PDB file of N, CA and C in Angstrom:
ATOM      1  N   SER A  93       5.524 -82.748  -9.160  1.00  0.00           N
ATOM      2  CA  SER A  93       4.809 -81.992  -8.151  1.00  0.00           C
ATOM      3  C   SER A  93       5.793 -81.411  -7.151  1.00  0.00           C
ATOM      4  N   LYS A  94       5.322 -80.427  -6.380  1.00  0.00           N
ATOM      5  CA  LYS A  94       6.165 -79.741  -5.413  1.00  0.00           C
ATOM      6  C   LYS A  94       6.363 -80.588  -4.158  1.00  0.00           C
ATOM      7  N   PRO A  95       7.614 -80.693  -3.647  1.00  0.00           N
ATOM      8  CA  PRO A  95       7.848 -81.467  -2.427  1.00  0.00           C
ATOM      9  C   PRO A  95       7.124 -80.852  -1.233  1.00  0.00           C
ATOM     10  N   ARG A  96       6.649 -81.697  -0.319  1.00  0.00           N
ATOM     11  CA  ARG A  96       6.033 -81.222   0.919  1.00  0.00           C
ATOM     12  C   ARG A  96       6.967 -81.518   2.066  1.00  0.00           C
ATOM     13  N   ARG A  97       6.964 -80.665   3.080  1.00  0.00           N
ATOM     14  CA  ARG A  97       7.827 -80.857   4.244  1.00  0.00           C
ATOM     15  C   ARG A  97       7.028 -81.448   5.384  1.00  0.00           C
ATOM     16  N   PHE A  98       7.633 -82.423   6.064  1.00  0.00           N
ATOM     17  CA  PHE A  98       6.991 -83.079   7.186  1.00  0.00           C
ATOM     18  C   PHE A  98       7.945 -83.107   8.367  1.00  0.00           C
ATOM     19  N   GLY A  99       7.425 -82.990   9.544  1.00  0.00           N
ATOM     20  CA  GLY A  99       8.201 -83.225  10.758  1.00  0.00           C
ATOM     21  C   GLY A  99       8.882 -81.999  11.317  1.00  0.00           C
ATOM     22  N   LEU A 100       9.375 -82.150  12.527  1.00  0.00           N
ATOM     23  CA  LEU A 100      10.110 -81.100  13.214  1.00  0.00           C
ATOM     24  C   LEU A 100      11.571 -81.514  13.314  1.00  0.00           C
ATOM     25  N   LEU A 101      12.165 -81.781  12.183  1.00  0.00           N
ATOM     26  CA  LEU A 101      13.547 -82.238  12.124  1.00  0.00           C
ATOM     27  C   LEU A 101      14.464 -81.057  11.840  1.00  0.00           C
ATOM     28  N   LYS A 102      15.762 -81.218  12.095  1.00  0.00           N
ATOM     29  CA  LYS A 102      16.707 -80.168  11.741  1.00  0.00           C
ATOM     30  C   LYS A 102      16.620 -79.901  10.240  1.00  0.00           C
ATOM     31  N   ARG A 103      16.554 -80.962   9.475  1.00  0.00           N
ATOM     32  CA  ARG A 103      16.324 -80.866   8.040  1.00  0.00           C
ATOM     33  C   ARG A 103      15.038 -81.609   7.762  1.00  0.00           C
ATOM     34  N   PRO A 104      13.927 -80.879   7.567  1.00  0.00           N
ATOM     35  CA  PRO A 104      12.641 -81.567   7.375  1.00  0.00           C
ATOM     36  C   PRO A 104      12.680 -82.560   6.223  1.00  0.00           C
ATOM     37  N   LEU A 105      11.986 -83.661   6.426  1.00  0.00           N
ATOM     38  CA  LEU A 105      11.857 -84.687   5.409  1.00  0.00           C
ATOM     39  C   LEU A 105      11.070 -84.134   4.234  1.00  0.00           C
ATOM     40  N   GLU A 106      11.600 -84.256   3.046  1.00  0.00           N
ATOM     41  CA  GLU A 106      10.892 -83.787   1.863  1.00  0.00           C
ATOM     42  C   GLU A 106      10.433 -84.989   1.051  1.00  0.00           C
ATOM     43  N   LEU A 107       9.157 -84.996   0.743  1.00  0.00           N
ATOM     44  CA  LEU A 107       8.582 -86.066  -0.057  1.00  0.00           C
ATOM     45  C   LEU A 107       8.002 -85.468  -1.323  1.00  0.00           C
ATOM     46  N   SER A 108       8.331 -86.060  -2.442  1.00  0.00           N
ATOM     47  CA  SER A 108       7.701 -85.660  -3.691  1.00  0.00           C
ATOM     48  C   SER A 108       6.679 -86.728  -4.038  1.00  0.00           C
ATOM     49  N   PHE A 109       5.463 -86.299  -4.300  1.00  0.00           N
ATOM     50  CA  PHE A 109       4.439 -87.260  -4.664  1.00  0.00           C
ATOM     51  C   PHE A 109       3.423 -86.589  -5.565  1.00  0.00           C
ATOM     52  N   ASP A 110       2.694 -87.403  -6.261  1.00  0.00           N
ATOM     53  CA  ASP A 110       1.665 -86.850  -7.133  1.00  0.00           C
ATOM     54  C   ASP A 110       0.297 -87.087  -6.510  1.00  0.00           C
ATOM     55  N   SER A 111      -0.717 -86.588  -7.136  1.00  0.00           N
ATOM     56  CA  SER A 111      -2.061 -86.643  -6.571  1.00  0.00           C
ATOM     57  C   SER A 111      -2.623 -88.056  -6.486  1.00  0.00           C
ATOM     58  N   ARG A 112      -1.970 -89.030  -7.100  1.00  0.00           N
ATOM     59  CA  ARG A 112      -2.457 -90.411  -7.044  1.00  0.00           C
ATOM     60  C   ARG A 112      -1.999 -91.143  -5.798  1.00  0.00           C
ATOM     61  N   MET A 113      -1.123 -90.525  -4.994  1.00  0.00           N
ATOM     62  CA  MET A 113      -0.605 -91.182  -3.800  1.00  0.00           C
ATOM     63  C   MET A 113      -1.446 -90.810  -2.580  1.00  0.00           C
ATOM     64  N   VAL A 114      -1.685 -91.784  -1.734  1.00  0.00           N
ATOM     65  CA  VAL A 114      -2.397 -91.568  -0.482  1.00  0.00           C
ATOM     66  C   VAL A 114      -1.421 -91.889   0.643  1.00  0.00           C
ATOM     67  N   ILE A 115      -1.303 -90.982   1.613  1.00  0.00           N
ATOM     68  CA  ILE A 115      -0.419 -91.211   2.746  1.00  0.00           C
ATOM     69  C   ILE A 115      -1.274 -91.467   3.980  1.00  0.00           C
ATOM     70  N   THR A 116      -0.963 -92.554   4.670  1.00  0.00           N
ATOM     71  CA  THR A 116      -1.636 -92.902   5.915  1.00  0.00           C
ATOM     72  C   THR A 116      -0.609 -92.796   7.030  1.00  0.00           C
ATOM     73  N   TRP A 117      -0.990 -92.161   8.140  1.00  0.00           N
ATOM     74  CA  TRP A 117      -0.087 -91.986   9.267  1.00  0.00           C
ATOM     75  C   TRP A 117      -0.537 -92.843  10.436  1.00  0.00           C
ATOM     76  N   TYR A 118       0.447 -93.435  11.108  1.00  0.00           N
ATOM     77  CA  TYR A 118       0.227 -94.136  12.363  1.00  0.00           C
ATOM     78  C   TYR A 118       1.227 -93.569  13.361  1.00  0.00           C
ATOM     79  N   TYR A 119       0.791 -93.350  14.586  1.00  0.00           N
ATOM     80  CA  TYR A 119       1.636 -92.761  15.623  1.00  0.00           C
ATOM     81  C   TYR A 119       1.778 -93.737  16.772  1.00  0.00           C
ATOM     82  N   GLN A 120       2.972 -93.729  17.373  1.00  0.00           N
ATOM     83  CA  GLN A 120       3.246 -94.634  18.491  1.00  0.00           C
ATOM     84  C   GLN A 120       4.013 -93.862  19.562  1.00  0.00           C
ATOM     85  N   THR A 121       3.576 -94.001  20.790  1.00  0.00           N
ATOM     86  CA  THR A 121       4.232 -93.319  21.893  1.00  0.00           C
ATOM     87  C   THR A 121       4.603 -94.320  22.977  1.00  0.00           C
ATOM     88  N   PRO A 122       5.669 -94.138  23.694  1.00  0.00           N
ATOM     89  CA  PRO A 122       6.686 -93.115  23.496  1.00  0.00           C
ATOM     90  C   PRO A 122       7.678 -93.538  22.411  1.00  0.00           C
ATOM     91  N   ALA A 123       8.363 -92.549  21.845  1.00  0.00           N
ATOM     92  CA  ALA A 123       9.357 -92.855  20.815  1.00  0.00           C
ATOM     93  C   ALA A 123      10.679 -93.292  21.442  1.00  0.00           C
ATOM     94  N   LEU A 124      10.907 -92.887  22.672  1.00  0.00           N
ATOM     95  CA  LEU A 124      12.171 -93.193  23.343  1.00  0.00           C
ATOM     96  C   LEU A 124      11.959 -94.191  24.476  1.00  0.00           C
ATOM     97  N   ASN A 125      12.940 -95.064  24.665  1.00  0.00           N
ATOM     98  CA  ASN A 125      12.886 -95.957  25.824  1.00  0.00           C
ATOM     99  C   ASN A 125      13.186 -95.120  27.078  1.00  0.00           C
ATOM    100  N   PRO A 126      12.918 -95.643  28.276  1.00  0.00           N
ATOM    101  CA  PRO A 126      13.100 -94.830  29.485  1.00  0.00           C
ATOM    102  C   PRO A 126      14.505 -94.226  29.644  1.00  0.00           C
ATOM    103  N   GLY A 127      15.538 -94.981  29.309  1.00  0.00           N
ATOM    104  CA  GLY A 127      16.900 -94.453  29.428  1.00  0.00           C
ATOM    105  C   GLY A 127      17.164 -93.299  28.480  1.00  0.00           C
ATOM    106  N   ALA A 128      16.763 -93.449  27.230  1.00  0.00           N
ATOM    107  CA  ALA A 128      16.945 -92.386  26.239  1.00  0.00           C
ATOM    108  C   ALA A 128      16.092 -91.164  26.597  1.00  0.00           C
ATOM    109  N   HIS A 129      14.914 -91.411  27.142  1.00  0.00           N
ATOM    110  CA  HIS A 129      14.040 -90.311  27.565  1.00  0.00           C
ATOM    111  C   HIS A 129      14.709 -89.501  28.677  1.00  0.00           C
ATOM    112  N   GLU A 130      15.301 -90.193  29.644  1.00  0.00           N
ATOM    113  CA  GLU A 130      15.983 -89.511  30.743  1.00  0.00           C
ATOM    114  C   GLU A 130      17.173 -88.697  30.240  1.00  0.00           C
ATOM    115  N   VAL A 131      17.979 -89.268  29.358  1.00  0.00           N
ATOM    116  CA  VAL A 131      19.135 -88.563  28.793  1.00  0.00           C
ATOM    117  C   VAL A 131      18.670 -87.325  28.024  1.00  0.00           C
ATOM    118  N   THR A 132      17.629 -87.469  27.207  1.00  0.00           N
ATOM    119  CA  THR A 132      17.101 -86.341  26.435  1.00  0.00           C
ATOM    120  C   THR A 132      16.570 -85.252  27.353  1.00  0.00           C
ATOM    121  N   SER A 133      15.846 -85.643  28.383  1.00  0.00           N
ATOM    122  CA  SER A 133      15.306 -84.660  29.338  1.00  0.00           C
ATOM    123  C   SER A 133      16.440 -83.884  30.014  1.00  0.00           C
ATOM    124  N   LYS A 134      17.508 -84.573  30.400  1.00  0.00           N
ATOM    125  CA  LYS A 134      18.653 -83.907  31.043  1.00  0.00           C
ATOM    126  C   LYS A 134      19.338 -82.941  30.075  1.00  0.00           C
ATOM    127  N   LYS A 135      19.483 -83.347  28.822  1.00  0.00           N
ATOM    128  CA  LYS A 135      20.092 -82.463  27.822  1.00  0.00           C
ATOM    129  C   LYS A 135      19.243 -81.216  27.612  1.00  0.00           C
ATOM    130  N   LEU A 136      17.936 -81.407  27.539  1.00  0.00           N
ATOM    131  CA  LEU A 136      17.041 -80.260  27.376  1.00  0.00           C
ATOM    132  C   LEU A 136      17.121 -79.338  28.584  1.00  0.00           C
ATOM    133  N   GLN A 137      17.190 -79.909  29.787  1.00  0.00           N
ATOM    134  CA  GLN A 137      17.287 -79.097  30.991  1.00  0.00           C
ATOM    135  C   GLN A 137      18.578 -78.296  30.993  1.00  0.00           C
ATOM    136  N   THR A 138      19.676 -78.905  30.527  1.00  0.00           N
ATOM    137  CA  THR A 138      20.951 -78.206  30.436  1.00  0.00           C
ATOM    138  C   THR A 138      20.848 -77.020  29.482  1.00  0.00           C
ATOM    139  N   VAL A 139      20.200 -77.211  28.367  1.00  0.00           N
ATOM    140  CA  VAL A 139      20.046 -76.139  27.372  1.00  0.00           C
ATOM    141  C   VAL A 139      19.172 -75.011  27.917  1.00  0.00           C
ATOM    142  N   LEU A 140      18.114 -75.361  28.625  1.00  0.00           N
ATOM    143  CA  LEU A 140      17.169 -74.356  29.108  1.00  0.00           C
ATOM    144  C   LEU A 140      17.589 -73.694  30.416  1.00  0.00           C
ATOM    145  N   GLY A 141      18.593 -74.252  31.091  1.00  0.00           N
ATOM    146  CA  GLY A 141      19.111 -73.636  32.305  1.00  0.00           C
ATOM    147  C   GLY A 141      18.096 -73.575  33.425  1.00  0.00           C
ATOM    148  N   ALA A 142      17.762 -72.371  33.863  1.00  0.00           N
ATOM    149  CA  ALA A 142      16.892 -72.166  35.024  1.00  0.00           C
ATOM    150  C   ALA A 142      15.430 -72.518  34.753  1.00  0.00           C
ATOM    151  N   LYS A 143      15.030 -72.564  33.495  1.00  0.00           N
ATOM    152  CA  LYS A 143      13.635 -72.904  33.190  1.00  0.00           C
ATOM    153  C   LYS A 143      13.418 -74.384  33.458  1.00  0.00           C
ATOM    154  N   LYS A 144      12.370 -74.682  34.202  1.00  0.00           N
ATOM    155  CA  LYS A 144      12.098 -76.075  34.581  1.00  0.00           C
ATOM    156  C   LYS A 144      11.260 -76.766  33.510  1.00  0.00           C
ATOM    157  N   ILE A 145      11.695 -77.959  33.106  1.00  0.00           N
ATOM    158  CA  ILE A 145      10.932 -78.772  32.161  1.00  0.00           C
ATOM    159  C   ILE A 145       9.935 -79.596  32.958  1.00  0.00           C
ATOM    160  N   GLU A 146       8.656 -79.467  32.620  1.00  0.00           N
ATOM    161  CA  GLU A 146       7.628 -80.224  33.320  1.00  0.00           C
ATOM    162  C   GLU A 146       7.474 -81.630  32.757  1.00  0.00           C
ATOM    163  N   GLY A 147       7.813 -81.821  31.506  1.00  0.00           N
ATOM    164  CA  GLY A 147       7.704 -83.141  30.911  1.00  0.00           C
ATOM    165  C   GLY A 147       8.094 -83.122  29.448  1.00  0.00           C
ATOM    166  N   VAL A 148       8.465 -84.273  28.945  1.00  0.00           N
ATOM    167  CA  VAL A 148       8.825 -84.436  27.539  1.00  0.00           C
ATOM    168  C   VAL A 148       7.999 -85.595  26.993  1.00  0.00           C
ATOM    169  N   THR A 149       7.279 -85.328  25.920  1.00  0.00           N
ATOM    170  CA  THR A 149       6.472 -86.366  25.285  1.00  0.00           C
ATOM    171  C   THR A 149       7.029 -86.618  23.893  1.00  0.00           C
ATOM    172  N   THR A 150       7.214 -87.882  23.536  1.00  0.00           N
ATOM    173  CA  THR A 150       7.745 -88.227  22.220  1.00  0.00           C
ATOM    174  C   THR A 150       6.836 -89.244  21.545  1.00  0.00           C
ATOM    175  N   GLU A 151       6.933 -89.287  20.223  1.00  0.00           N
ATOM    176  CA  GLU A 151       6.195 -90.304  19.473  1.00  0.00           C
ATOM    177  C   GLU A 151       6.904 -90.595  18.169  1.00  0.00           C
ATOM    178  N   ASN A 152       6.716 -91.793  17.677  1.00  0.00           N
ATOM    179  CA  ASN A 152       7.152 -92.174  16.336  1.00  0.00           C
ATOM    180  C   ASN A 152       5.991 -91.931  15.391  1.00  0.00           C
ATOM    181  N   CYS A 153       6.316 -91.579  14.169  1.00  0.00           N
ATOM    182  CA  CYS A 153       5.284 -91.423  13.146  1.00  0.00           C
ATOM    183  C   CYS A 153       5.655 -92.309  11.965  1.00  0.00           C
ATOM    184  N   PHE A 154       4.752 -93.199  11.607  1.00  0.00           N
ATOM    185  CA  PHE A 154       4.939 -94.072  10.455  1.00  0.00           C
ATOM    186  C   PHE A 154       4.138 -93.485   9.302  1.00  0.00           C
ATOM    187  N   ASN A 155       4.797 -93.223   8.186  1.00  0.00           N
ATOM    188  CA  ASN A 155       4.147 -92.689   6.986  1.00  0.00           C
ATOM    189  C   ASN A 155       4.062 -93.804   5.961  1.00  0.00           C
ATOM    190  N   ILE A 156       2.857 -94.237   5.643  1.00  0.00           N
ATOM    191  CA  ILE A 156       2.670 -95.317   4.674  1.00  0.00           C
ATOM    192  C   ILE A 156       2.061 -94.718   3.418  1.00  0.00           C
ATOM    193  N   CYS A 157       2.815 -94.810   2.312  1.00  0.00           N
ATOM    194  CA  CYS A 157       2.358 -94.268   1.025  1.00  0.00           C
ATOM    195  C   CYS A 157       1.751 -95.373   0.181  1.00  0.00           C
ATOM    196  N   VAL A 158       0.584 -95.095  -0.361  1.00  0.00           N
ATOM    197  CA  VAL A 158      -0.072 -96.015  -1.284  1.00  0.00           C
ATOM    198  C   VAL A 158      -0.148 -95.288  -2.621  1.00  0.00           C
ATOM    199  N   GLU A 159       0.421 -95.888  -3.651  1.00  0.00           N
ATOM    200  CA  GLU A 159       0.559 -95.195  -4.919  1.00  0.00           C
ATOM    201  C   GLU A 159      -0.632 -95.269  -5.854  1.00  0.00           C
ATOM    202  N   ASP A 160      -1.562 -96.157  -5.632  1.00  0.00           N
ATOM    203  CA  ASP A 160      -2.641 -96.304  -6.610  1.00  0.00           C
ATOM    204  C   ASP A 160      -3.758 -95.280  -6.446  1.00  0.00           C
ATOM    205  N   GLY A 161      -3.612 -94.354  -5.473  1.00  0.00           N
ATOM    206  CA  GLY A 161      -4.601 -93.300  -5.297  1.00  0.00           C
ATOM    207  C   GLY A 161      -5.822 -93.710  -4.509  1.00  0.00           C
ATOM    208  N   LYS A 162      -5.856 -94.943  -4.024  1.00  0.00           N
ATOM    209  CA  LYS A 162      -6.998 -95.415  -3.236  1.00  0.00           C
ATOM    210  C   LYS A 162      -6.587 -95.528  -1.784  1.00  0.00           C
ATOM    211  N   ASP A 163      -7.492 -95.143  -0.902  1.00  0.00           N
ATOM    212  CA  ASP A 163      -7.226 -95.297   0.523  1.00  0.00           C
ATOM    213  C   ASP A 163      -7.213 -96.792   0.849  1.00  0.00           C
ATOM    214  N   LEU A 164      -6.615 -97.122   1.976  1.00  0.00           N
ATOM    215  CA  LEU A 164      -6.535 -98.520   2.394  1.00  0.00           C
ATOM    216  C   LEU A 164      -7.898 -99.030   2.832  1.00  0.00           C
ATOM    217  N   THR A 165      -8.149-100.296   2.582  1.00  0.00           N
ATOM    218  CA  THR A 165      -9.386-100.915   3.044  1.00  0.00           C
ATOM    219  C   THR A 165      -9.305-101.098   4.562  1.00  0.00           C
ATOM    220  N   ALA A 166     -10.424-101.369   5.195  1.00  0.00           N
ATOM    221  CA  ALA A 166     -10.448-101.602   6.639  1.00  0.00           C
ATOM    222  C   ALA A 166      -9.544-102.779   7.010  1.00  0.00           C
ATOM    223  N   GLU A 167      -9.560-103.818   6.202  1.00  0.00           N
ATOM    224  CA  GLU A 167      -8.719-104.992   6.469  1.00  0.00           C
ATOM    225  C   GLU A 167      -7.232-104.635   6.338  1.00  0.00           C
ATOM    226  N   GLU A 168      -6.866-103.852   5.324  1.00  0.00           N
ATOM    227  CA  GLU A 168      -5.474-103.424   5.150  1.00  0.00           C
ATOM    228  C   GLU A 168      -5.033-102.541   6.319  1.00  0.00           C
ATOM    229  N   GLN A 169      -5.910-101.636   6.759  1.00  0.00           N
ATOM    230  CA  GLN A 169      -5.597-100.778   7.898  1.00  0.00           C
ATOM    231  C   GLN A 169      -5.386-101.606   9.162  1.00  0.00           C
ATOM    232  N   LYS A 170      -6.206-102.621   9.358  1.00  0.00           N
ATOM    233  CA  LYS A 170      -6.080-103.499  10.514  1.00  0.00           C
ATOM    234  C   LYS A 170      -4.731-104.233  10.497  1.00  0.00           C
ATOM    235  N   LYS A 171      -4.328-104.707   9.320  1.00  0.00           N
ATOM    236  CA  LYS A 171      -3.041-105.398   9.186  1.00  0.00           C
ATOM    237  C   LYS A 171      -1.876-104.454   9.451  1.00  0.00           C
ATOM    238  N   LEU A 172      -1.939-103.240   8.894  1.00  0.00           N
ATOM    239  CA  LEU A 172      -0.866-102.264   9.122  1.00  0.00           C
ATOM    240  C   LEU A 172      -0.759-101.894  10.592  1.00  0.00           C
ATOM    241  N   LEU A 173      -1.897-101.708  11.243  1.00  0.00           N
ATOM    242  CA  LEU A 173      -1.889-101.397  12.665  1.00  0.00           C
ATOM    243  C   LEU A 173      -1.202-102.519  13.442  1.00  0.00           C
ATOM    244  N   TRP A 174      -1.462-103.753  13.072  1.00  0.00           N
ATOM    245  CA  TRP A 174      -0.822-104.894  13.726  1.00  0.00           C
ATOM    246  C   TRP A 174       0.697-104.854  13.518  1.00  0.00           C
ATOM    247  N   VAL A 175       1.137-104.490  12.317  1.00  0.00           N
ATOM    248  CA  VAL A 175       2.570-104.454  12.005  1.00  0.00           C
ATOM    249  C   VAL A 175       3.289-103.374  12.812  1.00  0.00           C
ATOM    250  N   VAL A 176       2.701-102.190  12.952  1.00  0.00           N
ATOM    251  CA  VAL A 176       3.390-101.081  13.623  1.00  0.00           C
ATOM    252  C   VAL A 176       3.176-101.045  15.134  1.00  0.00           C
ATOM    253  N   THR A 177       2.310-101.903  15.670  1.00  0.00           N
ATOM    254  CA  THR A 177       2.008-101.896  17.102  1.00  0.00           C
ATOM    255  C   THR A 177       2.978-102.790  17.868  1.00  0.00           C
ATOM    256  N   THR A 178       3.432-102.281  19.016  1.00  0.00           N
ATOM    257  CA  THR A 178       4.262-103.065  19.916  1.00  0.00           C
ATOM    258  C   THR A 178       3.359-104.082  20.624  1.00  0.00           C
ATOM    259  N   PRO A 179       3.783-105.350  20.684  1.00  0.00           N
ATOM    260  CA  PRO A 179       2.948-106.362  21.339  1.00  0.00           C
ATOM    261  C   PRO A 179       2.544-105.947  22.758  1.00  0.00           C
ATOM    262  N   PHE A 180       1.300-106.185  23.104  1.00  0.00           N
ATOM    263  CA  PHE A 180       0.724-105.912  24.415  1.00  0.00           C
ATOM    264  C   PHE A 180       0.630-104.419  24.749  1.00  0.00           C
ATOM    265  N   GLU A 181       0.841-103.542  23.755  1.00  0.00           N
ATOM    266  CA  GLU A 181       0.733-102.099  23.986  1.00  0.00           C
ATOM    267  C   GLU A 181      -0.098-101.443  22.882  1.00  0.00           C
ATOM    268  N   VAL A 182      -1.202-102.051  22.549  1.00  0.00           N
ATOM    269  CA  VAL A 182      -2.067-101.576  21.465  1.00  0.00           C
ATOM    270  C   VAL A 182      -2.522-100.140  21.697  1.00  0.00           C
ATOM    271  N   GLU A 183      -2.770 -99.769  22.951  1.00  0.00           N
ATOM    272  CA  GLU A 183      -3.262 -98.432  23.265  1.00  0.00           C
ATOM    273  C   GLU A 183      -2.241 -97.326  23.003  1.00  0.00           C
ATOM    274  N   LYS A 184      -0.993 -97.708  22.742  1.00  0.00           N
ATOM    275  CA  LYS A 184       0.059 -96.725  22.489  1.00  0.00           C
ATOM    276  C   LYS A 184       0.280 -96.469  20.999  1.00  0.00           C
ATOM    277  N   THR A 185      -0.590 -97.001  20.148  1.00  0.00           N
ATOM    278  CA  THR A 185      -0.514 -96.783  18.703  1.00  0.00           C
ATOM    279  C   THR A 185      -1.873 -96.286  18.233  1.00  0.00           C
ATOM    280  N   SER A 186      -1.848 -95.273  17.351  1.00  0.00           N
ATOM    281  CA  SER A 186      -3.092 -94.643  16.921  1.00  0.00           C
ATOM    282  C   SER A 186      -2.937 -94.038  15.527  1.00  0.00           C
ATOM    283  N   ARG A 187      -4.058 -93.778  14.872  1.00  0.00           N
ATOM    284  CA  ARG A 187      -4.048 -93.051  13.592  1.00  0.00           C
ATOM    285  C   ARG A 187      -3.970 -91.547  13.833  1.00  0.00           C
ATOM    286  N   GLU A 188      -4.086 -91.102  15.087  1.00  0.00           N
ATOM    287  CA  GLU A 188      -3.993 -89.691  15.446  1.00  0.00           C
ATOM    288  C   GLU A 188      -2.802 -89.485  16.373  1.00  0.00           C
ATOM    289  N   SER A 189      -2.169 -88.337  16.246  1.00  0.00           N
ATOM    290  CA  SER A 189      -1.013 -88.007  17.074  1.00  0.00           C
ATOM    291  C   SER A 189      -1.387 -87.970  18.552  1.00  0.00           C
ATOM    292  N   PHE A 190      -0.454 -88.387  19.403  1.00  0.00           N
ATOM    293  CA  PHE A 190      -0.626 -88.309  20.842  1.00  0.00           C
ATOM    294  C   PHE A 190      -0.197 -86.943  21.359  1.00  0.00           C
ATOM    295  N   LEU A 191       0.594 -86.222  20.570  1.00  0.00           N
ATOM    296  CA  LEU A 191       1.072 -84.908  21.004  1.00  0.00           C
ATOM    297  C   LEU A 191      -0.086 -83.925  21.028  1.00  0.00           C
ATOM    298  N   GLY A 192      -0.174 -83.152  22.081  1.00  0.00           N
ATOM    299  CA  GLY A 192      -1.255 -82.200  22.214  1.00  0.00           C
ATOM    300  C   GLY A 192      -2.467 -82.755  22.933  1.00  0.00           C
ATOM    301  N   ARG A 193      -2.474 -84.035  23.215  1.00  0.00           N
ATOM    302  CA  ARG A 193      -3.568 -84.630  23.989  1.00  0.00           C
ATOM    303  C   ARG A 193      -3.331 -84.370  25.475  1.00  0.00           C
ATOM    304  N   ASP A 194      -4.367 -84.214  26.210  1.00  0.00           N
ATOM    305  CA  ASP A 194      -4.291 -84.053  27.673  1.00  0.00           C
ATOM    306  C   ASP A 194      -3.284 -82.991  28.096  1.00  0.00           C
ATOM    307  N   GLY A 195      -3.175 -81.935  27.325  1.00  0.00           N
ATOM    308  CA  GLY A 195      -2.293 -80.830  27.704  1.00  0.00           C
ATOM    309  C   GLY A 195      -0.830 -81.047  27.397  1.00  0.00           C
ATOM    310  N   ASP A 196      -0.479 -82.141  26.679  1.00  0.00           N
ATOM    311  CA  ASP A 196       0.934 -82.387  26.320  1.00  0.00           C
ATOM    312  C   ASP A 196       1.428 -81.327  25.357  1.00  0.00           C
TER     313      ASP A 196
END
């Protein structure tokens, strides 16, 4: 099958899969710790010069491939959510992207 491109990377991630594979996405925000976020924001400001950056939002995306062609059961989804969630920050992990929410 034809590879699909994912992400906004310099070199997009290419995945080859067939129709029997199911991909489940989990998103977690923020992707950067406060120090890395500050460094990234400063670098972006340097690149943009006079244009003011109002904010930078980041997230991690976990791509879970299931090869048998069946979607995950509710119990399997619950377990995966537990694995990818940071302790005590359940609200920062979701099956939907945080980017684009609330005007981000």
